[in-house]
GROMACS .gro file of N, CA and C in nm:
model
  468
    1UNK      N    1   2.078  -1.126   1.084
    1UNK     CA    2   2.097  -1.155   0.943
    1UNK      C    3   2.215  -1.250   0.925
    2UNK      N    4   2.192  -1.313   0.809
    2UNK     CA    5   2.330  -1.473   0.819
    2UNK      C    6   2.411  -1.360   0.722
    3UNK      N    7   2.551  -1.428   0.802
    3UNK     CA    8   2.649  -1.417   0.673
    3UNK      C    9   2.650  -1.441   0.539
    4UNK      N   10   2.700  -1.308   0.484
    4UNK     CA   11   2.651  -1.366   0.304
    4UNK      C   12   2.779  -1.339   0.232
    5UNK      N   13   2.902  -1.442   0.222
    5UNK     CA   14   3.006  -1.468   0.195
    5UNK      C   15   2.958  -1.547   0.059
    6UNK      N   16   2.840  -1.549  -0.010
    6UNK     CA   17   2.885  -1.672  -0.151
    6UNK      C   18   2.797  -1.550  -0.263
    7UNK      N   19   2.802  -1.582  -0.377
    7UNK     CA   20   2.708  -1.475  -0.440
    7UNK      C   21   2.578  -1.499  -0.449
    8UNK      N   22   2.534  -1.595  -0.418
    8UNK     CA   23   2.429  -1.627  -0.420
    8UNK      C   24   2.326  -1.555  -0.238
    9UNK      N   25   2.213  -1.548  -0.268
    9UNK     CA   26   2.195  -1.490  -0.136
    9UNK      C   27   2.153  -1.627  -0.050
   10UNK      N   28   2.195  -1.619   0.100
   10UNK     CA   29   2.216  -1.803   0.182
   10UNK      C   30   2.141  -1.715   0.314
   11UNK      N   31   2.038  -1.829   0.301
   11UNK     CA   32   1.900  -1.820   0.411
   11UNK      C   33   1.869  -2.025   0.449
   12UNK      N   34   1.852  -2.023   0.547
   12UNK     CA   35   1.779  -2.136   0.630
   12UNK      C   36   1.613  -2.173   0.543
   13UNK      N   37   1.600  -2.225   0.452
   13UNK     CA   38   1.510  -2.293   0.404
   13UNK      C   39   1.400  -2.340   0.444
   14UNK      N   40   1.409  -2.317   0.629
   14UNK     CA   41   1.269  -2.341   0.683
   14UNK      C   42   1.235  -2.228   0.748
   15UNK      N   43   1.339  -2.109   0.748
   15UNK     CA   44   1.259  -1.960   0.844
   15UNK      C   45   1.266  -1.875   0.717
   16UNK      N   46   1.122  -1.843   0.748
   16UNK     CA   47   1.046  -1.776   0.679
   16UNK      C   48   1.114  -1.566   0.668
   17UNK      N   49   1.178  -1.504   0.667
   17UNK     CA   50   1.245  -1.367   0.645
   17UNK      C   51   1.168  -1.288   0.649
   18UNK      N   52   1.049  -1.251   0.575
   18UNK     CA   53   0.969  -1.175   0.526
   18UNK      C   54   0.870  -1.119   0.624
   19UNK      N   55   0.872  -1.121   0.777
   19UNK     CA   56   0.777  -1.142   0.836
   19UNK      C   57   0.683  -1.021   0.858
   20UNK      N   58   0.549  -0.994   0.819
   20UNK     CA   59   0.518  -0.818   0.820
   20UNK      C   60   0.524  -0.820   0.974
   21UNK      N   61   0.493  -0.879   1.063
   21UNK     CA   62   0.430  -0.806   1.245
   21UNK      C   63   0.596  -0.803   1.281
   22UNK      N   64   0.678  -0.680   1.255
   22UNK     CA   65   0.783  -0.632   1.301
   22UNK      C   66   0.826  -0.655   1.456
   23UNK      N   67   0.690  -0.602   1.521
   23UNK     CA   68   0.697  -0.603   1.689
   23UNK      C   69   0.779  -0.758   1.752
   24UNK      N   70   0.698  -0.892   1.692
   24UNK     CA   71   0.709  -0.994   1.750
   24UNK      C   72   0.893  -1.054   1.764
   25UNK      N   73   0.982  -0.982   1.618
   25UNK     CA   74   1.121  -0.949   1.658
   25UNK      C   75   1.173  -0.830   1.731
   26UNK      N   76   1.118  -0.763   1.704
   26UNK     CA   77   1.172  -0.696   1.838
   26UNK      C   78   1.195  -0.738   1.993
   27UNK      N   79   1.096  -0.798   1.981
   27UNK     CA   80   1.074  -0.819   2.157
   27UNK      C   81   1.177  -0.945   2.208
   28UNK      N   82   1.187  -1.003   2.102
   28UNK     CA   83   1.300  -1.140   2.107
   28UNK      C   84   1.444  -1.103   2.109
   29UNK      N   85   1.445  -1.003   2.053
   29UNK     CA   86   1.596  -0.909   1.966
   29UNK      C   87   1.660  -1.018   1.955
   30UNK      N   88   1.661  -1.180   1.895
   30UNK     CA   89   1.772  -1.214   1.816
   30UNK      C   90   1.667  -1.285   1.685
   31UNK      N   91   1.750  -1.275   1.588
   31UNK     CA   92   1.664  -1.341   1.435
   31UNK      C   93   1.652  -1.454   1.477
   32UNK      N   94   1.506  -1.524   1.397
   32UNK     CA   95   1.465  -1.680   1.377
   32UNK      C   96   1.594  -1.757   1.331
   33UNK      N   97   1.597  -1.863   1.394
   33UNK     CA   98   1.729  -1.965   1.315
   33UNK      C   99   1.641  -2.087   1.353
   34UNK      N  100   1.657  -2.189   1.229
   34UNK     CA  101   1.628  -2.336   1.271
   34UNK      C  102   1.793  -2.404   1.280
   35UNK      N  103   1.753  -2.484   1.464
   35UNK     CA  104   1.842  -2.544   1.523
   35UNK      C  105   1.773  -2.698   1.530
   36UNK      N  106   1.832  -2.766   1.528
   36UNK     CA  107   1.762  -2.909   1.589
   36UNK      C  108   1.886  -2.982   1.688
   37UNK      N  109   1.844  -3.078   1.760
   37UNK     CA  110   1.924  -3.205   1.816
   37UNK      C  111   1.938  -3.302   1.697
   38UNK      N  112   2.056  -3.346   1.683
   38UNK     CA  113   2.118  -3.446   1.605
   38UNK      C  114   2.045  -3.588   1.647
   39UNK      N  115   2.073  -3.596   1.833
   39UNK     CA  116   2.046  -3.722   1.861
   39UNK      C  117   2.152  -3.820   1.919
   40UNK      N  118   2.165  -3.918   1.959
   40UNK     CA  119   2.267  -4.024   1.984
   40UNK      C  120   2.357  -3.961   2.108
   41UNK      N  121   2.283  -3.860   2.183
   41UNK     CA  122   2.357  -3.810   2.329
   41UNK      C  123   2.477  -3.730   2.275
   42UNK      N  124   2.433  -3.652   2.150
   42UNK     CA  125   2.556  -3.528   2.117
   42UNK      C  126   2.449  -3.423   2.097
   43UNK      N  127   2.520  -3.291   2.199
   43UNK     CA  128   2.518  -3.191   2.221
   43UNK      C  129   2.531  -3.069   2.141
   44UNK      N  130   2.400  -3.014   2.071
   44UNK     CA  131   2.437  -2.891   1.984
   44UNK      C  132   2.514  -2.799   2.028
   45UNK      N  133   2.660  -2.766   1.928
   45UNK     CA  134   2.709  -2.706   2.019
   45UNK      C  135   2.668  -2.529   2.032
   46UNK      N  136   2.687  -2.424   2.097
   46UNK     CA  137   2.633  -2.320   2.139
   46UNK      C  138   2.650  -2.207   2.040
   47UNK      N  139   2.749  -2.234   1.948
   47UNK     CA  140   2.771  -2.117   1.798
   47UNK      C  141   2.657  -2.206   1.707
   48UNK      N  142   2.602  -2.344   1.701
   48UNK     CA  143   2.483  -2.294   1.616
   48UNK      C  144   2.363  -2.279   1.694
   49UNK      N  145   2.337  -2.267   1.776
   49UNK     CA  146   2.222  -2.198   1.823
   49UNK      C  147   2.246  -2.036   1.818
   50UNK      N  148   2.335  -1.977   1.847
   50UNK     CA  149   2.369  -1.824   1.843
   50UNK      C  150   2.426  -1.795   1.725
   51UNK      N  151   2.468  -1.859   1.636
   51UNK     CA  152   2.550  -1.806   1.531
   51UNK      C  153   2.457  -1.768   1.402
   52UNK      N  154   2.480  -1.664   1.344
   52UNK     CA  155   2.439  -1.659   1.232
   52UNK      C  156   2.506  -1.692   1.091
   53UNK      N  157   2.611  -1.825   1.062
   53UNK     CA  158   2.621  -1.914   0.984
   53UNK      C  159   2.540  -1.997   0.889
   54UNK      N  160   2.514  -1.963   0.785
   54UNK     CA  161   2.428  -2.068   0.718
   54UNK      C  162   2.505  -2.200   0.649
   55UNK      N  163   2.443  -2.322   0.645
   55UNK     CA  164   2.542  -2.400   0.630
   55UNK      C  165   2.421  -2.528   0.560
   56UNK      N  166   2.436  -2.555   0.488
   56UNK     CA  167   2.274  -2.657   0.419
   56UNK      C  168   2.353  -2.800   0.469
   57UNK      N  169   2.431  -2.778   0.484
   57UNK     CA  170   2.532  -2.947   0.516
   57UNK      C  171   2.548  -2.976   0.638
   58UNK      N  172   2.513  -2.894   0.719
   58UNK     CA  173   2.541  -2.842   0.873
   58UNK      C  174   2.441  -2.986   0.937
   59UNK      N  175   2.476  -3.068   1.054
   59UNK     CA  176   2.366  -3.131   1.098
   59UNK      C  177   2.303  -3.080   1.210
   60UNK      N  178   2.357  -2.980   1.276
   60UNK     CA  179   2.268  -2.925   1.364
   60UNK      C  180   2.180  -2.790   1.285
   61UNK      N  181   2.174  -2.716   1.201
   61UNK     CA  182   2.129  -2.588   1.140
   61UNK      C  183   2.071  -2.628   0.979
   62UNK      N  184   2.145  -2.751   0.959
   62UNK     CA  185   2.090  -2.813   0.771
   62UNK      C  186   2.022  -2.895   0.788
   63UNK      N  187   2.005  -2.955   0.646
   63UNK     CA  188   1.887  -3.051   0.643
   63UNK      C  189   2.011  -3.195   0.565
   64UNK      N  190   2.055  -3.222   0.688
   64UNK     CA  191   2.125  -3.339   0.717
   64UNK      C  192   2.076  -3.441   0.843
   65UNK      N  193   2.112  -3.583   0.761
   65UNK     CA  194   2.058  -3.643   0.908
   65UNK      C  195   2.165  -3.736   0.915
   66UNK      N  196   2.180  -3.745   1.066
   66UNK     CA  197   2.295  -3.838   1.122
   66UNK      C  198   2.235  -4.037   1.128
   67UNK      N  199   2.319  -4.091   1.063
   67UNK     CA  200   2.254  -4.240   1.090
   67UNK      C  201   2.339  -4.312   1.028
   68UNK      N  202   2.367  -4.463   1.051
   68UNK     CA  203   2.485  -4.506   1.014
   68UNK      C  204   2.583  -4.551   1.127
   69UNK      N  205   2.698  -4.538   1.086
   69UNK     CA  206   2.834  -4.555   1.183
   69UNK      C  207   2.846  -4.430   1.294
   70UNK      N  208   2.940  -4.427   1.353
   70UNK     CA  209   3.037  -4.297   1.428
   70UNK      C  210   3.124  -4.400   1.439
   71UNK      N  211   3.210  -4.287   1.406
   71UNK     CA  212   3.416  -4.303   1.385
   71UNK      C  213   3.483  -4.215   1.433
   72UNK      N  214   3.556  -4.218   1.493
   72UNK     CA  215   3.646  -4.147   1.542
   72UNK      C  216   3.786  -4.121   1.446
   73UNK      N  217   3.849  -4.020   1.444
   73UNK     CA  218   4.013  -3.992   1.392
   73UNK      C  219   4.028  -3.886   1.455
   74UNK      N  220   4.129  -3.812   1.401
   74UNK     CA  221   4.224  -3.713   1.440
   74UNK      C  222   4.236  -3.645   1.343
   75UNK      N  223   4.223  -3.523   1.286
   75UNK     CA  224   4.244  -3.428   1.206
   75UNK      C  225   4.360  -3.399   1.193
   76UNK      N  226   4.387  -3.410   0.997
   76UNK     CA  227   4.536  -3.460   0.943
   76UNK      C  228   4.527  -3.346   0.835
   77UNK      N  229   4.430  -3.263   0.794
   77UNK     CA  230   4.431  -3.146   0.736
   77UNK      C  231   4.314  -3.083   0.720
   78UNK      N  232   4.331  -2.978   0.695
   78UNK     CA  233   4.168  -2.850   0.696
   78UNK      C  234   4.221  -2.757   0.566
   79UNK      N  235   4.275  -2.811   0.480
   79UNK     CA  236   4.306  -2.697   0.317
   79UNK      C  237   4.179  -2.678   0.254
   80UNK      N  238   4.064  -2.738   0.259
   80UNK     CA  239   3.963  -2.751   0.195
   80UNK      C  240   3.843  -2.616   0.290
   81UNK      N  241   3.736  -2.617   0.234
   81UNK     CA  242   3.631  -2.499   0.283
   81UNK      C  243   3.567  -2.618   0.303
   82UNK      N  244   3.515  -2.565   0.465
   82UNK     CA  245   3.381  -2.654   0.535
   82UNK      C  246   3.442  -2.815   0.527
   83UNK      N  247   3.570  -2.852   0.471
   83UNK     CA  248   3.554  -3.006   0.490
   83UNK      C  249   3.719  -3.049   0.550
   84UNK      N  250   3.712  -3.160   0.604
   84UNK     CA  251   3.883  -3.163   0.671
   84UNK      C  252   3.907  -3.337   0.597
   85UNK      N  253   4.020  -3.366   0.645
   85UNK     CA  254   4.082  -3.502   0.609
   85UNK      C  255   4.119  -3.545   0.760
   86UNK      N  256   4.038  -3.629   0.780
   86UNK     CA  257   4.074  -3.729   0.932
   86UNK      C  258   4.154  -3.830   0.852
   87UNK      N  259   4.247  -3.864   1.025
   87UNK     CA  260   4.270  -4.014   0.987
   87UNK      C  261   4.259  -4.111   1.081
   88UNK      N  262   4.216  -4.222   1.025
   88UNK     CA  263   4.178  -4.324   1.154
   88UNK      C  264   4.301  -4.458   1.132
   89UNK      N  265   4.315  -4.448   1.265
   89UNK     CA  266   4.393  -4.554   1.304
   89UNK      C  267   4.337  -4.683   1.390
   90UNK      N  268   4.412  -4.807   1.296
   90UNK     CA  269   4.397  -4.953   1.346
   90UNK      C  270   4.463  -5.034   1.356
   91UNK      N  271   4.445  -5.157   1.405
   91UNK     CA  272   4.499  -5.294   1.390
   91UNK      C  273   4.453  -5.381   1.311
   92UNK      N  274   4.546  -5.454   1.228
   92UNK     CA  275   4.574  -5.550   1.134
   92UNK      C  276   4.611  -5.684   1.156
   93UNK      N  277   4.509  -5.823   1.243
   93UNK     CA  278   4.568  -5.893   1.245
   93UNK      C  279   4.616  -6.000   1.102
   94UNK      N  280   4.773  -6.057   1.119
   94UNK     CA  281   4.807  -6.113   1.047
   94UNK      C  282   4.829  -6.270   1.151
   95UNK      N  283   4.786  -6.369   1.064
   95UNK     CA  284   4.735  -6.488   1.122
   95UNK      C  285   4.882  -6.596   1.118
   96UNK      N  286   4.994  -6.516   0.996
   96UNK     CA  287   5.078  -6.647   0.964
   96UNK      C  288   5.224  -6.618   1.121
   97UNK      N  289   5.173  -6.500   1.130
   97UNK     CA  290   5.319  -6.410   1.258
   97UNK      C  291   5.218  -6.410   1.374
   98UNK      N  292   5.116  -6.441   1.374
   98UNK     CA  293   5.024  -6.398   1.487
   98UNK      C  294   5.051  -6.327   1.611
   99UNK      N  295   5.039  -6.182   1.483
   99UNK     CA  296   5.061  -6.044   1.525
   99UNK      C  297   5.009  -5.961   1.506
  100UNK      N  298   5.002  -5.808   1.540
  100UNK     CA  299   4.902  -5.705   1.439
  100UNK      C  300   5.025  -5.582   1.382
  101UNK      N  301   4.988  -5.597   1.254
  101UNK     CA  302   5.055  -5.406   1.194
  101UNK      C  303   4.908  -5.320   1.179
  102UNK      N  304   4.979  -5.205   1.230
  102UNK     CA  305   4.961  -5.054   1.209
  102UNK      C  306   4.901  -5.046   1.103
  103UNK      N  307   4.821  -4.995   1.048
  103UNK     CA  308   4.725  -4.935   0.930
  103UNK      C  309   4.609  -4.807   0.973
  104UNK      N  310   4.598  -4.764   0.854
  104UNK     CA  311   4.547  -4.624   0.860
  104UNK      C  312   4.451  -4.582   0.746
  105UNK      N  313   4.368  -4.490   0.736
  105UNK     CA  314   4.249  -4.479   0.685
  105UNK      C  315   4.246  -4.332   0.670
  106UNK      N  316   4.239  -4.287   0.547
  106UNK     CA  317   4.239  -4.105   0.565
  106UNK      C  318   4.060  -4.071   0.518
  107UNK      N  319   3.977  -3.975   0.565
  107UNK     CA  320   3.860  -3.996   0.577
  107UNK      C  321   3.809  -3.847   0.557
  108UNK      N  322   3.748  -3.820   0.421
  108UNK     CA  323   3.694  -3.682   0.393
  108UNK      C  324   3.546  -3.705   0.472
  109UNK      N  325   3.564  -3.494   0.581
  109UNK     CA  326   3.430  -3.528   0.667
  109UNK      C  327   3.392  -3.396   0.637
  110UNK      N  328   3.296  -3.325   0.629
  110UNK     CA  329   3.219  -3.240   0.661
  110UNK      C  330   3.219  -3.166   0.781
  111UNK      N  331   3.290  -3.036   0.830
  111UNK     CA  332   3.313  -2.978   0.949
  111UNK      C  333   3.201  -2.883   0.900
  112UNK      N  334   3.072  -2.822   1.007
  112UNK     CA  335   3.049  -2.702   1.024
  112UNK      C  336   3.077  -2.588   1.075
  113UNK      N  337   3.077  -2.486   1.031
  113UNK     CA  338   3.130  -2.353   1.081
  113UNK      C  339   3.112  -2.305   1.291
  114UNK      N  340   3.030  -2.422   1.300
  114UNK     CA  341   2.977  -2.395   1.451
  114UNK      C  342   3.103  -2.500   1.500
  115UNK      N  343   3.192  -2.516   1.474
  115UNK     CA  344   3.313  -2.562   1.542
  115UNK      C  345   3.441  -2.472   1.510
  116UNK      N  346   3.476  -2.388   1.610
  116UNK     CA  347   3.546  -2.287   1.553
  116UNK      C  348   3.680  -2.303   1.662
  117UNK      N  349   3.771  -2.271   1.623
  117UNK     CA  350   3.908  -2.295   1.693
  117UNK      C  351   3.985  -2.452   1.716
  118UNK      N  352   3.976  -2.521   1.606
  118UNK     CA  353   3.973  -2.612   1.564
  118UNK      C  354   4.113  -2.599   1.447
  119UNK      N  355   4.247  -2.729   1.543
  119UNK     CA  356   4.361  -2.722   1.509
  119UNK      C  357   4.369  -2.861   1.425
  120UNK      N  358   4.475  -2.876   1.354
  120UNK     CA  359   4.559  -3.022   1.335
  120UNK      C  360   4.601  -3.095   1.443
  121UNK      N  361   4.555  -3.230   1.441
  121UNK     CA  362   4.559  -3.340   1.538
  121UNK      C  363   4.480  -3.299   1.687
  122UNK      N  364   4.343  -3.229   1.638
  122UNK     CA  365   4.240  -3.276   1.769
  122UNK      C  366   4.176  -3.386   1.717
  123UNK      N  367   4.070  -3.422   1.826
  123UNK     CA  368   4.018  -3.529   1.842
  123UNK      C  369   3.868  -3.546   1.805
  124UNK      N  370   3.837  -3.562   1.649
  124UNK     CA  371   3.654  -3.549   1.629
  124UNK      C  372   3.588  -3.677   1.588
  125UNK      N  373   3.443  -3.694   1.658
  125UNK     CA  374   3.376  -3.777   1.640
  125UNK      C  375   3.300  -3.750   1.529
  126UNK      N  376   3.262  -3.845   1.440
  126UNK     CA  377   3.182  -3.809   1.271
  126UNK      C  378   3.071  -3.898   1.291
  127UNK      N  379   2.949  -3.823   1.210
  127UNK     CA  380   2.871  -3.946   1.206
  127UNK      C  381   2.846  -3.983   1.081
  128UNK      N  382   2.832  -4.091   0.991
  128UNK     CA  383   2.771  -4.107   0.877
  128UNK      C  384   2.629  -4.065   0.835
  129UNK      N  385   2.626  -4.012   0.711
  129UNK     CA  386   2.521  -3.914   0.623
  129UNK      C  387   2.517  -3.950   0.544
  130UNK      N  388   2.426  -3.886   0.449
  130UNK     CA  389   2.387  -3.906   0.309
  130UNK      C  390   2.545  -3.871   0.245
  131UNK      N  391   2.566  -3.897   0.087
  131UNK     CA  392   2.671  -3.838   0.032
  131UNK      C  393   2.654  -3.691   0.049
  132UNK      N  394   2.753  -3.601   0.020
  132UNK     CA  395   2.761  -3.442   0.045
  132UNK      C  396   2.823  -3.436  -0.067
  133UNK      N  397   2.898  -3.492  -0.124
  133UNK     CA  398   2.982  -3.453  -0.246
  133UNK      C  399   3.059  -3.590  -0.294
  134UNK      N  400   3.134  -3.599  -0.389
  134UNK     CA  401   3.233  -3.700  -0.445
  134UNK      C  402   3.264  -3.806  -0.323
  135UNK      N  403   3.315  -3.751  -0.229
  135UNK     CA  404   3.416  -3.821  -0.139
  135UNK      C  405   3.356  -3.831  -0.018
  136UNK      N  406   3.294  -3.730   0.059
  136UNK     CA  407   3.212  -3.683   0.150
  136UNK      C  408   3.111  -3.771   0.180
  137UNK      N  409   3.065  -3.830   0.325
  137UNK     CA  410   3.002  -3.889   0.316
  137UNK      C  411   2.974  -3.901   0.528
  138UNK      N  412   3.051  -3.807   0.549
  138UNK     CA  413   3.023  -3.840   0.716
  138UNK      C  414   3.057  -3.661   0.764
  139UNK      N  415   2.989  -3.660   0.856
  139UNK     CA  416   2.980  -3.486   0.942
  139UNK      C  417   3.031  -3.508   1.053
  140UNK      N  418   3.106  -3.384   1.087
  140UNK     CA  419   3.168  -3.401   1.235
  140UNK      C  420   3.060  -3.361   1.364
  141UNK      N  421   3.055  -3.443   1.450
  141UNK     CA  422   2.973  -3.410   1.572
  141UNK      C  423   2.996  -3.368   1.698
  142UNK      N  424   3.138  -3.434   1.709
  142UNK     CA  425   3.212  -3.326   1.827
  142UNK      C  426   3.325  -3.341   1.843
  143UNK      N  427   3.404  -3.218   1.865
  143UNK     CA  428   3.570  -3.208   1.851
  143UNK      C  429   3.624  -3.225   2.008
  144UNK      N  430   3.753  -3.282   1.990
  144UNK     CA  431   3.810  -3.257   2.157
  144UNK      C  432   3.900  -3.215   2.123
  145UNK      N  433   3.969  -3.122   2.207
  145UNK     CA  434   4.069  -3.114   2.160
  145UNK      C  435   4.217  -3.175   2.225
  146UNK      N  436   4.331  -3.125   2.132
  146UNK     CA  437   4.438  -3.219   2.180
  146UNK      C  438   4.518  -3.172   2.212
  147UNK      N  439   4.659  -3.191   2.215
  147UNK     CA  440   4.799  -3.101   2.282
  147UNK      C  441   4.884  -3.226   2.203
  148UNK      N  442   4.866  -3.361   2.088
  148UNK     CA  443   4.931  -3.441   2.037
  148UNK      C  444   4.992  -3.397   1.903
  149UNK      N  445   5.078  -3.469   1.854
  149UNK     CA  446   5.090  -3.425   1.716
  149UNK      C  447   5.025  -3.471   1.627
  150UNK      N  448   5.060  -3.464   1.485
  150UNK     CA  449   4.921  -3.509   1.395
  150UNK      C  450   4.923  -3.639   1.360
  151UNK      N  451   5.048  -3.725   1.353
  151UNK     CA  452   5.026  -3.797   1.314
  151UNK      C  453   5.063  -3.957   1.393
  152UNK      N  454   5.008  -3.950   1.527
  152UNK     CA  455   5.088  -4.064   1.598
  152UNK      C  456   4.955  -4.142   1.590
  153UNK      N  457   5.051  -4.283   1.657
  153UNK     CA  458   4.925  -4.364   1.671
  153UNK      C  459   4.858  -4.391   1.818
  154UNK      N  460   4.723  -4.406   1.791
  154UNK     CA  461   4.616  -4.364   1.908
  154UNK      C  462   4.571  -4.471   1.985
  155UNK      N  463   4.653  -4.594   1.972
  155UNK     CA  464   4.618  -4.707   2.055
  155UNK      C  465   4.732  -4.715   2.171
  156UNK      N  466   4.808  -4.672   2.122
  156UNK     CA  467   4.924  -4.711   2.243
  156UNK      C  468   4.998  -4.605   2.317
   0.00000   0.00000   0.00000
């Protein structure tokens, strides 16, 4: 059975609950979950295939699809539910010093619950999605993690 943390009751939209032939779960002993592959050589990771999390925003367990960019940042805060603030770091060439400055990009993403132990300043790859909300507009696909602080820069 999924976690039911909202008031509303939260079920997977393509498995069916109701099922009368009892036997055919039994014999499986774990509940139906729809899992899919994302795609692009990233790896579902192993809490959503086992987890009972429901998540409609989720791209491995929702009905999200990955297409677009992948970006990389570094996670610069997680105050929000299900969503974090990356930030991506670059170079700026300026043509009159022909030189580059430092610039930076702060980037609302969509984390699912199947990434769990997940600090300030690891390392996640996002992919671009449909909008999710106001700001929202890319899902995380895989975290690394780090031992850096949060806010250095990642080229040098």
């Amino acid at each position: 059975m999924a976690e039911q943390t909202e008031r509303s009751f939260q079920k997977q939209p393509t498995v069916f609950l109701n099922r009368k032939n009892i036997s055919l779960k039994a014999k499986k002993g774990k509940a139906l979950r729809y899992v899919r592959n994302v795609g692009l050589g990233f790896k579902t990771p192993k809490e959503a295939t086992e987890g009972t999390y429901i998540d409609k925003k989720c791209p491995f367990t929702g009905n999200v699809s990955i297409r677009g960019r992948i970006l990389s940042g570094i996670i610069l805060k997680m105050k929000m539910q299900r969503t974090i603030v990356i930030r991506r770091d670059y170079l700026h060439y300026i043509r009159k010093y022909n030189r580059f400055e430092k610039r930076h990009k702060n980037l609302s993403v969509h984390m699912s619950p199947c990434f769990r132990d997940v600090s300030i300043g690891d390392q996640v790859i996002v992919g671009e999605c449909r909008p999710l909300s106001k700001t929202v507009r890319f899902n995380v696909l895989k975290v690394t993690r780090s031992a850096r602080g949060k806010k250095q820069f990642q080229k040098f």
